[in-house]
Coordinates of C-alpha atoms and ligand atoms in Angstrom, one line a residue:
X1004 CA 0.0 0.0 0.0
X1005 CA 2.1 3.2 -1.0
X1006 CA 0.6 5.8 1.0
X1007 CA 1.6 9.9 0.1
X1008 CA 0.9 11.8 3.5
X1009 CA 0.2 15.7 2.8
X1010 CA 0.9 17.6 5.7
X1011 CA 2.0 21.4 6.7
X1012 CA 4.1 20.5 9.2
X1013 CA 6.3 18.1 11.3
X1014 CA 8.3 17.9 14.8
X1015 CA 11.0 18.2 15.0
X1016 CA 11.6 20.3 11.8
X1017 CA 8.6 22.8 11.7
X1018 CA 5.7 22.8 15.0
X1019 CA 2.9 25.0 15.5
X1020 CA 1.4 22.0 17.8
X1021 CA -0.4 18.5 17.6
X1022 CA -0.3 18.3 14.1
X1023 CA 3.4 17.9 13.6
X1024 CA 3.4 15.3 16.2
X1025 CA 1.4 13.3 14.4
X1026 CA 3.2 14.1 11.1
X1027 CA 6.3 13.0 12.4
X1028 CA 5.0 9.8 14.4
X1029 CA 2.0 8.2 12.2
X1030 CA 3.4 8.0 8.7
X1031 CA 6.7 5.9 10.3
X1032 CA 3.9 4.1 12.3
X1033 CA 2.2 3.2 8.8
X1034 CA 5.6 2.2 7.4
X1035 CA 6.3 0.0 10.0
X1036 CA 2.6 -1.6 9.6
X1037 CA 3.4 -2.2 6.2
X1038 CA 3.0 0.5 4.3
X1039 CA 5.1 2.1 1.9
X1040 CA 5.1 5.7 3.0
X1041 CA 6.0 9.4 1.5
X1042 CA 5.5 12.8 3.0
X1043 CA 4.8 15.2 1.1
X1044 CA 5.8 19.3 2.6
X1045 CA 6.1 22.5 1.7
X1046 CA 9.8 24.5 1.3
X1047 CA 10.1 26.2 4.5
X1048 CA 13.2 27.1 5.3
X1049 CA 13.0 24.8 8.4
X1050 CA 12.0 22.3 6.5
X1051 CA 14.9 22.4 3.9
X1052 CA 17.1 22.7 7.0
X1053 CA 16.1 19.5 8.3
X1054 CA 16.0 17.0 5.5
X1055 CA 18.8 14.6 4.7
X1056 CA 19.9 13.6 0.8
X1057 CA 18.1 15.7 -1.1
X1058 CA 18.8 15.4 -4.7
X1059 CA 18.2 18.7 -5.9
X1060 CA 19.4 18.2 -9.6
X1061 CA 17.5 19.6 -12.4
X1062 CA 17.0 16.1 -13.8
X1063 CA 15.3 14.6 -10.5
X1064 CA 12.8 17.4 -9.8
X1065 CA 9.3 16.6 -10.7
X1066 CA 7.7 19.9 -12.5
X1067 CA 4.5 20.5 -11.8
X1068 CA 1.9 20.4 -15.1
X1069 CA 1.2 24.2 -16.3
X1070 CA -1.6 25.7 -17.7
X1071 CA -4.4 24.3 -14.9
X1072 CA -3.7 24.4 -11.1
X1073 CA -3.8 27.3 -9.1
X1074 CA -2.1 30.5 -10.4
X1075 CA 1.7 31.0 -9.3
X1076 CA 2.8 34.4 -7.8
X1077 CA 3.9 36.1 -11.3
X1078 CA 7.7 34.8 -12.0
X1079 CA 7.2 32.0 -9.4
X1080 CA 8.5 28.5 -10.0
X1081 CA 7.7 25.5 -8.7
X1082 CA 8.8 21.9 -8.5
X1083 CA 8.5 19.1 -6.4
X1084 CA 12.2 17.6 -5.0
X1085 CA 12.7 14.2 -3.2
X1086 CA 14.6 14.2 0.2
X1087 CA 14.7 11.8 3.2
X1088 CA 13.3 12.9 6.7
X1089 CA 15.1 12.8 9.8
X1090 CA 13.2 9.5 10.8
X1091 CA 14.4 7.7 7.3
X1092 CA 11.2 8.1 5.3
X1093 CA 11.6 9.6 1.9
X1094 CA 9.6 13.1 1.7
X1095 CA 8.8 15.4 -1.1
X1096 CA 9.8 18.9 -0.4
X1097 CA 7.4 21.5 -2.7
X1098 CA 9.9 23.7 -3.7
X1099 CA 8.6 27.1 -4.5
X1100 CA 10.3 30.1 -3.2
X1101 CA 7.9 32.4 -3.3
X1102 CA 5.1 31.3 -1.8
X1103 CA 7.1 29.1 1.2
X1104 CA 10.7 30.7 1.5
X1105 CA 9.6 33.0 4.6
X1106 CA 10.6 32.2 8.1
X1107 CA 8.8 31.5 11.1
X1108 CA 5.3 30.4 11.4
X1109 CA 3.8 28.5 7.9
X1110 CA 0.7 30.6 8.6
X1111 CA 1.5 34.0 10.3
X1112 CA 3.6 36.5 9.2
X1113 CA 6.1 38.1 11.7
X1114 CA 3.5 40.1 12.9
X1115 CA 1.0 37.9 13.7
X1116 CA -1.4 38.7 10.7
X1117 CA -2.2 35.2 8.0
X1118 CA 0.1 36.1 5.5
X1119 CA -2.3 38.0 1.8
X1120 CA -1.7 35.1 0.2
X1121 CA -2.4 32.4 2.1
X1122 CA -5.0 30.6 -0.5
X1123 CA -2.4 31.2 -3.1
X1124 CA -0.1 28.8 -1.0
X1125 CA -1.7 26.5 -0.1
X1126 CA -4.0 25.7 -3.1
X1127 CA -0.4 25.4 -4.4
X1128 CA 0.5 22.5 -1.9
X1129 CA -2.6 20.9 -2.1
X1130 CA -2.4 20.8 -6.2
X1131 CA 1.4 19.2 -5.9
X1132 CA -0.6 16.8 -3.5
X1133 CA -3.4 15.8 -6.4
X1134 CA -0.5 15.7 -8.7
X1135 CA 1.3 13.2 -7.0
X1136 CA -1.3 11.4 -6.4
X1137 CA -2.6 11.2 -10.5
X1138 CA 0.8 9.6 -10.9
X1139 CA 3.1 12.9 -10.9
X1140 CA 6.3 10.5 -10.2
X1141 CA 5.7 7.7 -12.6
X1142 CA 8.2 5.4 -10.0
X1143 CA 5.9 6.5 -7.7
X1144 CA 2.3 6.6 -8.1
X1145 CA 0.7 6.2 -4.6
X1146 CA -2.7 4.5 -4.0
X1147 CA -3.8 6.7 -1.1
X1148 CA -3.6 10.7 -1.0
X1149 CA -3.5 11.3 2.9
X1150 CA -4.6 15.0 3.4
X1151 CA -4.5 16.7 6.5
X1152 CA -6.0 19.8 7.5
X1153 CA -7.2 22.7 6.1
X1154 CA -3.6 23.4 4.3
X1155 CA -4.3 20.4 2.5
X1156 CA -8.1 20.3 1.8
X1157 CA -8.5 20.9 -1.7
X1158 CA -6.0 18.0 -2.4
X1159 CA -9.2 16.2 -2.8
X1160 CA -10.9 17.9 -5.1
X1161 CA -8.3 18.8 -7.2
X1162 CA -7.4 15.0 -7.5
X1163 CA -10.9 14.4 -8.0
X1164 CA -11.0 16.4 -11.5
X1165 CA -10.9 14.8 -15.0
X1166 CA -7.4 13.6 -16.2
X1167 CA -6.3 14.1 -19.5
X1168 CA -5.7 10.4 -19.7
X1169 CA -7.5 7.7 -17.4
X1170 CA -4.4 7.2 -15.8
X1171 CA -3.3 6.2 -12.2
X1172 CA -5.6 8.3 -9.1
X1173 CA -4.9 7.6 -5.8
X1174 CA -7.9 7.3 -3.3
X1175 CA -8.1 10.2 -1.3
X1176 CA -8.3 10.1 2.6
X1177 CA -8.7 13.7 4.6
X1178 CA -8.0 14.2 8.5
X1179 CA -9.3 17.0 10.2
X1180 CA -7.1 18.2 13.3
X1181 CA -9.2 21.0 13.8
X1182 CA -12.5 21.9 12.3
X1183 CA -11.9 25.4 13.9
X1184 CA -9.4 26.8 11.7
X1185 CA -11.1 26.2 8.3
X1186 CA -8.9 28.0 5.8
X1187 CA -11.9 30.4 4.9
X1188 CA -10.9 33.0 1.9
X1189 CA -12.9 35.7 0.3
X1190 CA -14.6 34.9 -2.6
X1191 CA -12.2 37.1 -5.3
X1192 CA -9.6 34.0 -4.1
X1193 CA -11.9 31.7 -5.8
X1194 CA -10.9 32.5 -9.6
X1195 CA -7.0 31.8 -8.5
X1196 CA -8.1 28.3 -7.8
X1197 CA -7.9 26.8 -11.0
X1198 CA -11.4 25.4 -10.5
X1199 CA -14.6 25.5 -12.9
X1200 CA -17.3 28.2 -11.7
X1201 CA -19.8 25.5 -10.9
X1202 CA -17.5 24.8 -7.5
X1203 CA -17.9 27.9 -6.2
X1204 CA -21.7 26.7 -5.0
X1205 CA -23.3 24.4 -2.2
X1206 CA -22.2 21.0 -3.5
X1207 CA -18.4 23.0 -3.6
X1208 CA -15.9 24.7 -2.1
X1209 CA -18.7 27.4 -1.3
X1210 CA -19.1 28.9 2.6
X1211 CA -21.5 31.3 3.3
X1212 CA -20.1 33.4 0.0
X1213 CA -16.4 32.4 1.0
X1214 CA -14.0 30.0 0.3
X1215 CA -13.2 27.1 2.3
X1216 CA -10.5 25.1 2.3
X1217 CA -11.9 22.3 4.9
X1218 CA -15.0 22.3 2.9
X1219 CA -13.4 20.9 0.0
X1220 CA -11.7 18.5 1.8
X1221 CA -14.7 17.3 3.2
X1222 CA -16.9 17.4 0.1
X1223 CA -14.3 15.7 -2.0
X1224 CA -12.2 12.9 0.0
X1225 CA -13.3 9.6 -0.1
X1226 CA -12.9 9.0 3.4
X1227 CA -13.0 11.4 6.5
X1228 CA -11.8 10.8 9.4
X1229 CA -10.7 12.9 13.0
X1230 CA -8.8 12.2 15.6
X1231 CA -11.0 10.7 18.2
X1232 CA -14.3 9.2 18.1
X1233 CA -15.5 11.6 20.3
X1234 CA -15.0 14.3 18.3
X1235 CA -16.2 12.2 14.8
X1236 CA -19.6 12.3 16.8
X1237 CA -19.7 16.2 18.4
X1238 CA -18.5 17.5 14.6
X1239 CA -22.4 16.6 13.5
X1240 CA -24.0 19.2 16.3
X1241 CA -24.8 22.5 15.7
X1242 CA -22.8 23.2 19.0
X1243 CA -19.3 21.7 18.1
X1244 CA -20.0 21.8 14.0
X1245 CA -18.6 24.8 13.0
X1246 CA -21.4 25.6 10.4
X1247 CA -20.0 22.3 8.7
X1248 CA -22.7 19.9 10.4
X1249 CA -24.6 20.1 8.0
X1250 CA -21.8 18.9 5.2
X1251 CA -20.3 16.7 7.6
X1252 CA -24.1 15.1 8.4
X1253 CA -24.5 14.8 4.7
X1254 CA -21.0 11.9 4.5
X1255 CA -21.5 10.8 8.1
X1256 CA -21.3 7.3 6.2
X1257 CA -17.6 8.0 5.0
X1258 CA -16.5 9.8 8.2
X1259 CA -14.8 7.7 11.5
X1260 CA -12.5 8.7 14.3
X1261 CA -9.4 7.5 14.9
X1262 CA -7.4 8.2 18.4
X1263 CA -4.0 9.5 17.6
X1264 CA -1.1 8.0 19.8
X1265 CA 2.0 9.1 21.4
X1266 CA 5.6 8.8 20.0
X1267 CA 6.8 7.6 23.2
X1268 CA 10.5 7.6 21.9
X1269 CA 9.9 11.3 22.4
X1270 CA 7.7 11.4 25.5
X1271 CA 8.9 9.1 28.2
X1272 CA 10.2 9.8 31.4
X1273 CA 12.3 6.6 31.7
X1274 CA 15.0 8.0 29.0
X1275 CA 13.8 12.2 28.5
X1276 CA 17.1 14.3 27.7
X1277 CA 15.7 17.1 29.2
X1278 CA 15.7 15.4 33.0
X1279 CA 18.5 15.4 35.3
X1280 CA 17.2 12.3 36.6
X1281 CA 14.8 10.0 35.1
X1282 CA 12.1 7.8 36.1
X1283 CA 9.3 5.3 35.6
X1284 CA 6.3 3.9 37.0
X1285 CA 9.0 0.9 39.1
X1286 CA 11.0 4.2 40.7
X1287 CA 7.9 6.9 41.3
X1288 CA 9.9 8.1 44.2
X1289 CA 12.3 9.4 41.5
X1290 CA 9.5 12.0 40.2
X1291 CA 10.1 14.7 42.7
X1292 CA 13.7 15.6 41.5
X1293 CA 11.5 16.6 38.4
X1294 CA 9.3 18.7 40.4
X1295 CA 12.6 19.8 42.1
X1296 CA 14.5 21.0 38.7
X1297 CA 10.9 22.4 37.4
X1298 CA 10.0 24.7 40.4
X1299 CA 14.2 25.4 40.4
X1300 CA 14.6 26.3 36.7
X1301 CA 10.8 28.3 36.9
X1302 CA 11.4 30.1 40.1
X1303 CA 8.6 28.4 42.0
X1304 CA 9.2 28.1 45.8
X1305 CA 11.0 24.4 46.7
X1306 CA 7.9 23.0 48.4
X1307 CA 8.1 19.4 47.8
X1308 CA 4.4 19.1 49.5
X1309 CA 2.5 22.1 47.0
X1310 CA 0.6 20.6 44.3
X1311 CA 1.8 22.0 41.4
X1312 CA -0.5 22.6 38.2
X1313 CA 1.2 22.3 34.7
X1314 CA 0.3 24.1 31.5
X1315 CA 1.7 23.7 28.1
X1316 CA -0.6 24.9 25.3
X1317 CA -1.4 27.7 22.7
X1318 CA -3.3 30.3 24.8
X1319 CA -6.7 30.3 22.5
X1320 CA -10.3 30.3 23.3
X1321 CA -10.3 26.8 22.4
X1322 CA -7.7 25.9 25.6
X1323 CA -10.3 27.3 28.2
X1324 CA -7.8 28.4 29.5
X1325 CA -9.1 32.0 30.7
X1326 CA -11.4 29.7 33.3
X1327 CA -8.1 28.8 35.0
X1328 CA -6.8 32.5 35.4
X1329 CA -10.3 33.0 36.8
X1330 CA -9.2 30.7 39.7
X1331 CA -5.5 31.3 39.8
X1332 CA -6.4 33.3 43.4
X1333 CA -7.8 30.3 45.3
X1334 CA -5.1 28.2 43.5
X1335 CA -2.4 30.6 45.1
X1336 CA -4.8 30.5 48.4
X1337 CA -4.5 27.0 48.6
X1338 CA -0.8 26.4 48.4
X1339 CA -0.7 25.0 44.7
X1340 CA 1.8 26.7 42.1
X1341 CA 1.4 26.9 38.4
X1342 CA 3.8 26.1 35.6
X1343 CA 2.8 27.2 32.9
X1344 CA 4.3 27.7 29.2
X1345 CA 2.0 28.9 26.4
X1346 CA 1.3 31.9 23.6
X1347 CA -1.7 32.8 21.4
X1348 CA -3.9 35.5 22.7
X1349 CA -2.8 38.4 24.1
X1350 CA -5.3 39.1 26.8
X1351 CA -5.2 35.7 27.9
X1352 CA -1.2 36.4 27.8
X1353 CA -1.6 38.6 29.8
X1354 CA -3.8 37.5 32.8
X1355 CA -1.2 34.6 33.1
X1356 CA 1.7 37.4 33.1
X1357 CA -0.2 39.4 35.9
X1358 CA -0.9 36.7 37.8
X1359 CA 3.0 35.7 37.5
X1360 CA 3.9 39.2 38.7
X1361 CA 1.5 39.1 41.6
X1362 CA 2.5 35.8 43.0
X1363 CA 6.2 35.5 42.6
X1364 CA 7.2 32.0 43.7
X1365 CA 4.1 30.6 43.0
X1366 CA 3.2 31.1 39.6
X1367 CA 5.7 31.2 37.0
X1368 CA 4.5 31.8 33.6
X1369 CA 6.9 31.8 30.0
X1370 CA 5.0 33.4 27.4
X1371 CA 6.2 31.6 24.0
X1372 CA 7.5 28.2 22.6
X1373 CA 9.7 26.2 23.8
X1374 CA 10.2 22.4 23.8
X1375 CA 12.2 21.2 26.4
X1376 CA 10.6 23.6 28.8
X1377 CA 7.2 21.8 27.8
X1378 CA 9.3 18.7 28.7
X1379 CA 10.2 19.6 32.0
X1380 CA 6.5 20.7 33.0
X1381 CA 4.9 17.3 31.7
X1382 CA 8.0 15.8 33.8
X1383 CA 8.0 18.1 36.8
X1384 CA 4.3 19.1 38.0
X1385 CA 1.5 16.6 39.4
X1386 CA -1.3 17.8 37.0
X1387 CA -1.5 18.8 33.8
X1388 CA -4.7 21.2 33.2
X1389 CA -6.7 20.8 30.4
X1390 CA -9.9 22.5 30.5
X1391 CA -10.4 23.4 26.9
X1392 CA -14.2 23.8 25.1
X1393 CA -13.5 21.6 22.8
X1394 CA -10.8 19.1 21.7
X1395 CA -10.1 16.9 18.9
X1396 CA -7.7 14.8 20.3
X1397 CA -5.0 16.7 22.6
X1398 CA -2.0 15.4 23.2
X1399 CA -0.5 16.8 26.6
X1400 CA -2.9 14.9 28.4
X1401 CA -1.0 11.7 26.5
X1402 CA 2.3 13.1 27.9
X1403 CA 0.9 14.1 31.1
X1404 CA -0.5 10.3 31.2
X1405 CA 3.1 8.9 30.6
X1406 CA 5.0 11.3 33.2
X1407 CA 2.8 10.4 36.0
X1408 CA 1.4 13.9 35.5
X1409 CA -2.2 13.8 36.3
X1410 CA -4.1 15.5 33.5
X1411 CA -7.4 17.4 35.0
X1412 CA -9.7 17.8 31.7
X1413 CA -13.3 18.9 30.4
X1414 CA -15.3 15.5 29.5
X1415 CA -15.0 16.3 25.5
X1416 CA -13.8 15.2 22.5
X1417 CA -10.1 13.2 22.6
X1418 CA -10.0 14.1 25.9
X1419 CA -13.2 12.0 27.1
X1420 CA -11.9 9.5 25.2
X1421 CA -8.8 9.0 27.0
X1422 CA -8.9 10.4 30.8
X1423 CA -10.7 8.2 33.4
X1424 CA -12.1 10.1 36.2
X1425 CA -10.9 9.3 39.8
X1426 CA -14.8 8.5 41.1
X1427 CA -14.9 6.4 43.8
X1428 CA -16.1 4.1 41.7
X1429 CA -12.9 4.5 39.4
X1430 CA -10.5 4.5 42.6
X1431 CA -11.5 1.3 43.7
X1432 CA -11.9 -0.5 40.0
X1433 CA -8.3 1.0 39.6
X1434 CA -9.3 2.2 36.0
X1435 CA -8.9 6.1 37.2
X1436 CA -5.9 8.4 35.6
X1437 CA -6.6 11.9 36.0
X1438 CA -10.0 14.3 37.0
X1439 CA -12.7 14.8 34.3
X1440 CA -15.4 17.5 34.6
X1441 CA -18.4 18.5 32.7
X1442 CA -19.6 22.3 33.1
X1443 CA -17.5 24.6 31.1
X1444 CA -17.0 27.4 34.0
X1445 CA -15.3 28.9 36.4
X1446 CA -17.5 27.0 38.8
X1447 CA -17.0 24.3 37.1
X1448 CA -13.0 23.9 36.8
X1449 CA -13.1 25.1 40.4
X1450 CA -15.1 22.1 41.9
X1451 CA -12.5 20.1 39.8
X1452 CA -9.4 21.1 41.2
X1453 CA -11.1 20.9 44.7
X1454 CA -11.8 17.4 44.0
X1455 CA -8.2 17.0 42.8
X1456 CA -6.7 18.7 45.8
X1457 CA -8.5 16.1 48.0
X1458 CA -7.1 13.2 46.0
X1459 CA -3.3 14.8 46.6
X1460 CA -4.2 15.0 50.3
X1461 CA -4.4 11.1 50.0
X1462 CA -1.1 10.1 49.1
X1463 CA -1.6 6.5 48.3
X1464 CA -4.6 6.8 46.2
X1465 CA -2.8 9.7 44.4
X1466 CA 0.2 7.1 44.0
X1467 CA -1.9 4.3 43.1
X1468 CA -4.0 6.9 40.1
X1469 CA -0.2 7.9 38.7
X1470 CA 0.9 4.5 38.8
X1471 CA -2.3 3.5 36.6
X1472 CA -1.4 6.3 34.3
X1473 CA 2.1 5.3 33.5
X1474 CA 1.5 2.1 32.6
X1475 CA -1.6 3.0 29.8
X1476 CA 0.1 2.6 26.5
X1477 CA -1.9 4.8 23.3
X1478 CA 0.4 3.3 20.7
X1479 CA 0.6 4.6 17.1
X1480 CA 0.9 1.1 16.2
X1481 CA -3.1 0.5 17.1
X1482 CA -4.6 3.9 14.7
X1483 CA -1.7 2.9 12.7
X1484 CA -3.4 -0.3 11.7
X1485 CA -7.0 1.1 11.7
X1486 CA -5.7 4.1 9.2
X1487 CA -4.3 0.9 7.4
X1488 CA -7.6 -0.8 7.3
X1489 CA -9.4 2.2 6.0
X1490 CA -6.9 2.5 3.4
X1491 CA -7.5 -1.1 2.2
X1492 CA -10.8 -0.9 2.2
X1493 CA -10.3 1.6 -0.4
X1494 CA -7.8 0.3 -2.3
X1495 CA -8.3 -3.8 -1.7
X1496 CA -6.1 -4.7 -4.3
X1497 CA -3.0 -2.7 -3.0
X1498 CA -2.9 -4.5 0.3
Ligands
ADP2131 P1 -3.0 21.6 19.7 O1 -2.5 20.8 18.5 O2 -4.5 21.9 19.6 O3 -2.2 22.8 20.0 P2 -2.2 19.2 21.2 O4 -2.4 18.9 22.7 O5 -2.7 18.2 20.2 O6 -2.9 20.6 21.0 O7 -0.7 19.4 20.9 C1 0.1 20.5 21.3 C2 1.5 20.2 21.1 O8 2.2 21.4 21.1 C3 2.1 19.3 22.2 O9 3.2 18.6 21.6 C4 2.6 20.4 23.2 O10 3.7 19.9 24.0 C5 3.1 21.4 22.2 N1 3.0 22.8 22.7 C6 2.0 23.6 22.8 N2 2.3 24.8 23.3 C7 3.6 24.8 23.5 C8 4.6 25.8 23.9 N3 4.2 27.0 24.2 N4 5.9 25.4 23.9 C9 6.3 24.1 23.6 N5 5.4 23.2 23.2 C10 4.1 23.5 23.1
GLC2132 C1 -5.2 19.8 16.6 C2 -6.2 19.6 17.8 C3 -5.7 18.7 18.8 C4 -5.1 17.4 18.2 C5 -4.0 17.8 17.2 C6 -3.3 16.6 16.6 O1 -4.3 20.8 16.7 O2 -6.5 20.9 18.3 O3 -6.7 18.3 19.7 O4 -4.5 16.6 19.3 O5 -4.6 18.6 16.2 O6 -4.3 15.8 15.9

């Protein structure tokens, strides 16, 4: 099954947040399940930086077909070159200068703003996507396109239109992260797309007289699926939809969720770089030289005893996080500290930043992104907080999972899927891992942390709930093999 995977980005080359974990960690999961597996990204700088062999010779590059596609920047080239990732797998880097040679985030520009020409860009990555996958590299025709995301969501419908020969198409296959970030354009963008006029409309790529880029992936992929069955379900409500129920109602029958894993070669406490002295479920004790070199390196008092609250996460409405620097008094009140690294929104920004300056020693807050710091908060403090609206998957509640790092969460999406509430009922079948509430408040986050304030007071049963934690395993390997399924039911003769 030779699988291309169309993505945006990928740890450790180029991270915004979940999704380039699961760039870098499911297509090698998929190799090693048997598939034969290409990524496919576009020419950042970071990405360049990070690739290994790349034959860049005239004679290897791919060009892409002229005359139909999306319109190129005026003077702007394009051509697809082959490389090898980091982790071994072959990738093909979208080289086009003009539309990816700009530092920093794939999205923003320095100043925080989507960069103009945005659609422009990634209409461009998603047509190298639908030409790979009608057979672009003759030595390499794929049989599934794997789109991910907004960036990649007309890949689908581009693939989808008439060949000029009935030659090779891939089956297409389109993941959505995040049905929050839609990739929604104005409608001028629309003639730039290459497309006939009859896709501008319902059935299309139409959205309330804009352009959207998730639309099309939805409308025109095969198969759907998100990253947690959860979320598969809440995407069909009016309340979690995004104005796409009603599309995503419409190929319920194609659309499944699949939990995404952890790369635990990158998350473990038994062997993380970033820890003076590591651990595991067998040497717990070990834990609290963690929670020693956090609060150190943070400038949190050295209370060995004060429950520490962890954060790592962009700082957006989705994060819920504003319900936690609601409570941040009654956290200080009660003795706990928080750890927190994070960026996004400037008002939430700065409440954290306030509430850093007011308590000294007790709240330490790093506005911004940085990785090993995120490691040494999943490692060093007992819970990791979680409270956001909504969630496709999450991933730090994964890590906190591993670390013996208790995540506290909203009952939603990925993370209903994965957290197991310390009821009593829980406690004493042993099945608990962290604290789960429902009511998206302050109220409601408060009564939460209560409840896991009481469980710290009780230090066997806290013991016992970490212990349970460490040892749950979400291995790549399982959604590895139902994304493999999935593909074989599309393509049963590849298999
Ligand atoms: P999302 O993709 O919605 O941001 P996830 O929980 O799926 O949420 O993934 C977030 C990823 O980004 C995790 O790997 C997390 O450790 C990382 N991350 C988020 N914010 C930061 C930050 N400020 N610094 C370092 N890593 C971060
Ligand atoms: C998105 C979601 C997050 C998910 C990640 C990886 O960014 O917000 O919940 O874990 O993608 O799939």
């Amino acid at each position: 099954m030779k699988v291309l995977y169309a993505c945006s980005e990928i740890y450790p080359l180029l991270k915004t947040g979940g999704l380039a974990d699961v760039s870098a960690a499911l297509p090698l999961a998929l190799q090693h399940s048997g598939c034969d597996v290409r990524v496919l990204l576009p020419g950042f700088p970071a990405i360049f930086a990070g690739i290994k062999n790349l034959d860049a010779s005239s004679e290897a590059a791919l060009n892409l077909p002229r005359g139909y596609g999306p319109e190129l920047p005026a003077g702007a080239v394009a051509k697809i070159v082959r490389a090898e990732l980091p982790n071994g797998l072959v990738c093909y880097v979208l080289d086009a200068p003009a539309c990816f040679d700009r530092p920093g985030s794939p999205y923003l520009n320095p100043d925080g703003q989507a960069w103009p020409d945005n659609a422009q860009r990634f209409a461009l990555l998603s047509w190298a996507a639908a030409c790979l996958g009608q057979g672009l590299d003759a030595l390499w025709p794929p049989d599934i396109l794997h789109c991910h995301d907004w960036h990649t969501g007309l890949g689908p419908l581009y693939l989808s239109l008439p060949q000029g020969s009935e030659g090779v198409r891939a089956a297409s296959v389109f993941t959505i992260h995040n049905l929050a970030y839609q990739g929604l354009f104005p409608a001028e963008v629309f003639s730039t797309l290459g497309l006939a006029d009859h896709l501008f409309g319902i059935d299309g790529v139409e959205f309330y007289n804009q352009v959207s880029f998730m639309k099309a992936g939805l409308q025109f992929a095969d198969r759907i699926t998100t990253v947690s069955p959860s979320y598969a379900r809440e995407i069909l409500t009016h309340e979690q939809g995004s104005g796409l129920e009603g599309v995503l109602c419409s190929r319920s029958a194609v659309l499944s969720g699949i939990l995404n894993g952890v790369d635990y070669l990158v998350w473990n406490p038994a062997h993380d770089a970033v820890l003076k002295q590591t651990f595991d479920w067998r040497s717990l004790g070990r834990k609290k030289h963690a929670k020693t070199q956090l609060q150190t390196f943070m400038g949190l008092q050295l209370r060995p005893d004060a429950l520490v609250l962890g954060v790592v996460s962009r700082l957006t409405e989705q994060k819920g996080l504003h319900l936690l620097a609601a409570i941040l008094e009654d956290v200080v009140s009660q003795g706990a500290q928080l750890a927190l690294i994070g960026g996004g929104d400037p008002t939430i920004e700065q409440a954290f930043t306030d509430a850093a300056k007011k308590h000294p020693g007790q709240v330490a807050v790093r506005i911004g992104y940085d990785e090993s710091l995120a490691h040494s908060i999943i490692a060093g403090a007992d819970v990791i907080v979680v409270p956001s609206r909504f969630e496709p998957c999450g991933l730090t509640q994964l890590y906190g999972l591993r670390y013996g790092t208790l995540p506290l969460v909203r009952r939603i999406g990925g993370l209903a899927d994965t957290v197991v509430d310390a009821s009593p009922e829980h406690l004493l079948d042993g099945t608990a891992c962290g604290v789960v509430f429902d009511d998206f408040s302050v109220d409601g986050l408060k009564a939460a942390l209560q409840r896991t304030q009481s469980l710290y007071a009780q230090p066997a049963a806290w013991k016992a709930v970490q212990k349970r934690a460490m040892q749950l395993r979400f291995d790549w390997r399982v959604a590895a093999e139902q994304y493999l399924a999935l593909y074989t039911s599309l393509k049963p003769d590849a298999a």
